[in-house]
Amino acid sequence: MTTILVDADACPVREEIYRVAARLDLPLVLVTNGARPVRPPPLPKARLVIVSEGADKADDWIADNATPQDVCITADILLAARCLEKGARVITHKGHEFTPQNIGTAVAGRELARHLREMGTGGGGPAPMAQADRSRFLSTLDRVLQAALRA
């Protein structure tokens, strides 16, 4: 069965995910290291997984539990790559879908940005969420979930 796995610590679209999970009656797992408060939604198929604090513990849990039927929601490019290796579908909170065809470029771009930041010439980070991002996210989430359910 398709499950929605959410890298929940910094996810700005949790409410949107809750609505879609409820509408489609899908299991939903929010994974957090507890650094930020995350309350599980009042949905019968939702659960909150709190992992131990530490770098990448939530990522490890998601990557270890992802299956080819699942849809993972994360902005973490390295976690996206790990989920794709397991056959899961992956989208960001701004509605960008990572695929086996584009993840290599994303990982390379991440490394380049890290290098530029270390040299002191990097940018100021991602742009804040806009309403257009939320709309794109919902559209992409619906499309990707429908594809996962058909598979």
Coordinates of C-alpha atoms in Angstrom, one line a residue:
M1 CA 0.0 0.0 0.0
T2 CA 1.2 3.5 -0.8
T3 CA 2.4 5.4 2.3
I4 CA 3.3 9.1 2.5
L5 CA 6.6 9.5 4.3
V6 CA 7.4 13.0 5.4
D7 CA 10.7 14.5 6.5
A8 CA 8.7 16.5 9.0
D9 CA 11.1 18.7 11.0
A10 CA 11.1 21.7 8.6
C11 CA 8.2 20.8 6.3
P12 CA 6.1 23.9 5.7
V13 CA 3.3 21.9 3.9
R14 CA 2.2 19.5 6.6
E15 CA -1.4 20.8 6.6
E16 CA -1.7 20.2 2.9
I17 CA -0.3 16.7 3.2
Y18 CA -2.8 15.9 6.0
R19 CA -5.7 17.0 3.7
V20 CA -4.5 14.9 0.8
A21 CA -3.8 11.8 3.0
A22 CA -7.3 12.1 4.5
R23 CA -9.0 12.5 1.1
L24 CA -7.2 9.5 -0.4
D25 CA -7.4 7.5 2.9
L26 CA -3.6 6.8 2.8
P27 CA -1.2 6.0 5.6
L28 CA 0.9 8.9 6.6
V29 CA 4.2 8.8 8.6
L30 CA 5.8 12.0 9.9
V31 CA 9.4 11.5 10.9
T32 CA 11.1 13.9 13.2
N33 CA 14.1 14.0 15.6
G34 CA 12.0 16.1 18.0
A35 CA 14.1 19.3 17.5
R36 CA 10.9 21.1 16.5
P37 CA 7.4 20.3 17.8
V38 CA 5.4 18.3 15.4
R39 CA 1.9 17.1 16.3
P40 CA 0.4 14.2 14.4
P41 CA -2.8 15.0 12.7
P42 CA -6.1 13.5 13.9
L43 CA -6.1 10.9 11.1
P44 CA -6.6 7.2 11.8
K45 CA -3.8 6.2 9.4
A46 CA -1.3 8.8 10.6
R47 CA 1.6 8.3 12.9
L48 CA 4.5 10.2 14.3
V49 CA 7.9 8.6 14.5
I50 CA 10.4 10.4 16.7
V51 CA 13.9 9.2 16.2
S52 CA 16.9 10.0 18.5
E53 CA 18.5 13.3 18.1
G54 CA 21.4 13.5 15.8
A55 CA 22.4 14.2 12.2
D56 CA 20.5 12.3 9.7
K57 CA 18.6 10.0 12.1
A58 CA 15.2 11.0 10.6
D59 CA 16.7 10.6 7.1
D60 CA 18.0 7.2 8.0
W61 CA 14.6 6.0 9.2
I62 CA 12.9 7.3 6.1
A63 CA 15.4 5.8 3.7
D64 CA 15.4 2.5 5.6
N65 CA 11.6 2.2 5.5
A66 CA 10.9 3.6 2.0
T67 CA 9.4 1.1 -0.5
P68 CA 8.7 1.3 -4.2
Q69 CA 5.0 2.0 -3.4
D70 CA 5.8 5.0 -1.2
V71 CA 5.9 8.8 -1.8
C72 CA 8.5 10.6 0.2
I73 CA 8.4 14.4 0.9
T74 CA 11.7 16.0 1.6
A75 CA 13.8 19.0 0.6
D76 CA 17.0 17.0 1.5
I77 CA 18.6 16.0 -1.8
L78 CA 20.8 13.3 -0.4
L79 CA 17.7 11.7 1.3
A80 CA 15.9 12.0 -2.0
A81 CA 18.7 10.1 -3.7
R82 CA 18.5 7.3 -1.0
C83 CA 14.7 7.0 -1.4
L84 CA 15.0 6.9 -5.2
E85 CA 17.5 4.0 -4.8
K86 CA 14.8 2.1 -2.9
G87 CA 12.3 2.8 -5.7
A88 CA 10.2 5.3 -3.9
R89 CA 8.8 8.5 -5.5
V90 CA 10.1 11.8 -4.1
I91 CA 8.9 15.4 -4.1
T92 CA 10.0 18.5 -2.4
H93 CA 7.7 20.8 -0.4
K94 CA 7.8 23.2 -3.3
G95 CA 6.5 20.6 -5.7
H96 CA 9.7 19.6 -7.5
E97 CA 9.8 15.9 -8.3
F98 CA 13.1 14.1 -8.0
T99 CA 13.6 11.3 -10.4
P100 CA 16.4 8.9 -11.3
Q101 CA 17.0 11.1 -14.4
N102 CA 17.4 14.4 -12.5
I103 CA 18.8 13.4 -9.0
G104 CA 22.5 13.3 -10.2
T105 CA 22.3 16.9 -11.3
A106 CA 20.6 17.9 -8.1
V107 CA 23.3 16.2 -6.0
A108 CA 26.1 17.9 -8.1
G109 CA 24.4 21.3 -7.7
R110 CA 24.2 20.7 -3.9
E111 CA 27.9 20.0 -3.8
L112 CA 28.7 23.1 -5.9
A113 CA 26.6 25.3 -3.7
R114 CA 28.3 23.9 -0.5
H115 CA 31.7 24.6 -2.1
L116 CA 30.7 28.1 -3.0
R117 CA 29.4 28.8 0.6
E118 CA 32.6 27.5 2.0
M119 CA 34.5 29.9 -0.2
G120 CA 32.3 32.7 1.0
T121 CA 30.6 33.3 -2.4
G122 CA 27.4 31.3 -2.0
G123 CA 23.9 32.7 -2.0
G124 CA 21.6 33.2 0.9
G125 CA 19.6 30.0 0.7
P126 CA 16.3 29.1 -0.8
A127 CA 13.5 31.6 -1.4
P128 CA 10.7 31.6 1.1
M129 CA 7.5 29.7 0.3
A130 CA 5.0 31.4 -1.9
Q131 CA 1.3 30.6 -2.6
A132 CA 2.4 29.4 -6.1
D133 CA 4.8 26.9 -4.4
R134 CA 1.9 25.5 -2.3
S135 CA -0.3 25.1 -5.4
R136 CA 2.5 23.4 -7.4
F137 CA 3.2 21.1 -4.4
L138 CA -0.5 20.0 -4.2
S139 CA -0.6 19.4 -7.9
T140 CA 2.6 17.4 -7.9
L141 CA 1.6 15.5 -4.8
D142 CA -1.7 14.5 -6.4
R143 CA -0.1 13.4 -9.7
V144 CA 2.7 11.4 -8.0
L145 CA 0.3 9.7 -5.5
Q146 CA -2.0 8.8 -8.3
A147 CA 0.9 7.3 -10.2
A148 CA 2.0 5.4 -7.1
L149 CA -1.5 4.0 -6.6
R150 CA -1.8 2.9 -10.2
A151 CA 1.6 1.0 -10.0

